[in-house]
Short mmCIF file of C-alpha atoms in Angstrom, two decimals:
data_model
loop_
_atom_site.label_atom_id
_atom_site.label_comp_id
_atom_site.label_asym_id
_atom_site.label_seq_id
_atom_site.Cartn_x
_atom_site.Cartn_y
_atom_site.Cartn_z
CA UNK A 1 35.25 124.62 86.08
CA UNK A 2 34.97 122.08 84.52
CA UNK A 3 33.89 121.78 80.58
CA UNK A 4 33.24 118.22 78.89
CA UNK A 5 33.29 117.59 74.69
CA UNK A 6 34.44 120.41 72.61
CA UNK A 7 33.77 124.90 72.39
CA UNK A 8 30.97 125.59 70.87
CA UNK A 9 30.33 129.26 69.45
CA UNK A 10 28.43 131.92 71.05
CA UNK A 11 26.70 134.84 69.54
CA UNK A 12 24.41 137.24 70.66
CA UNK A 13 24.24 140.98 72.23
CA UNK A 14 27.76 142.38 73.43
CA UNK A 15 26.25 143.49 76.38
CA UNK A 16 23.58 141.38 77.30
CA UNK A 17 26.23 138.40 77.31
CA UNK A 18 28.86 140.63 79.23
CA UNK A 19 26.42 141.04 81.44
CA UNK A 20 25.64 137.20 82.14
CA UNK A 21 28.76 136.23 82.62
CA UNK A 22 29.58 138.97 85.04
CA UNK A 23 26.47 137.65 86.34
CA UNK A 24 27.43 133.98 86.73
CA UNK A 25 31.09 135.03 87.98
CA UNK A 26 29.63 136.80 90.74
CA UNK A 27 27.26 135.02 92.18
CA UNK A 28 29.61 132.41 92.03
CA UNK A 29 31.62 134.30 94.14
CA UNK A 30 28.57 135.01 96.43
CA UNK A 31 27.28 131.60 96.82
CA UNK A 32 30.66 129.32 97.77
CA UNK A 33 31.62 129.67 101.16
CA UNK A 34 35.41 131.00 101.56
CA UNK A 35 38.64 128.28 101.57
CA UNK A 36 36.95 126.33 97.82
#
């Protein structure tokens, strides 16, 4: 992953943030061709 600029603070419901991050990582693994 590549991030440009400064880091930012994220606030919200910890459970929902965890689910969102888990979903993003799951989708990345599912839809990225093997070897990349």
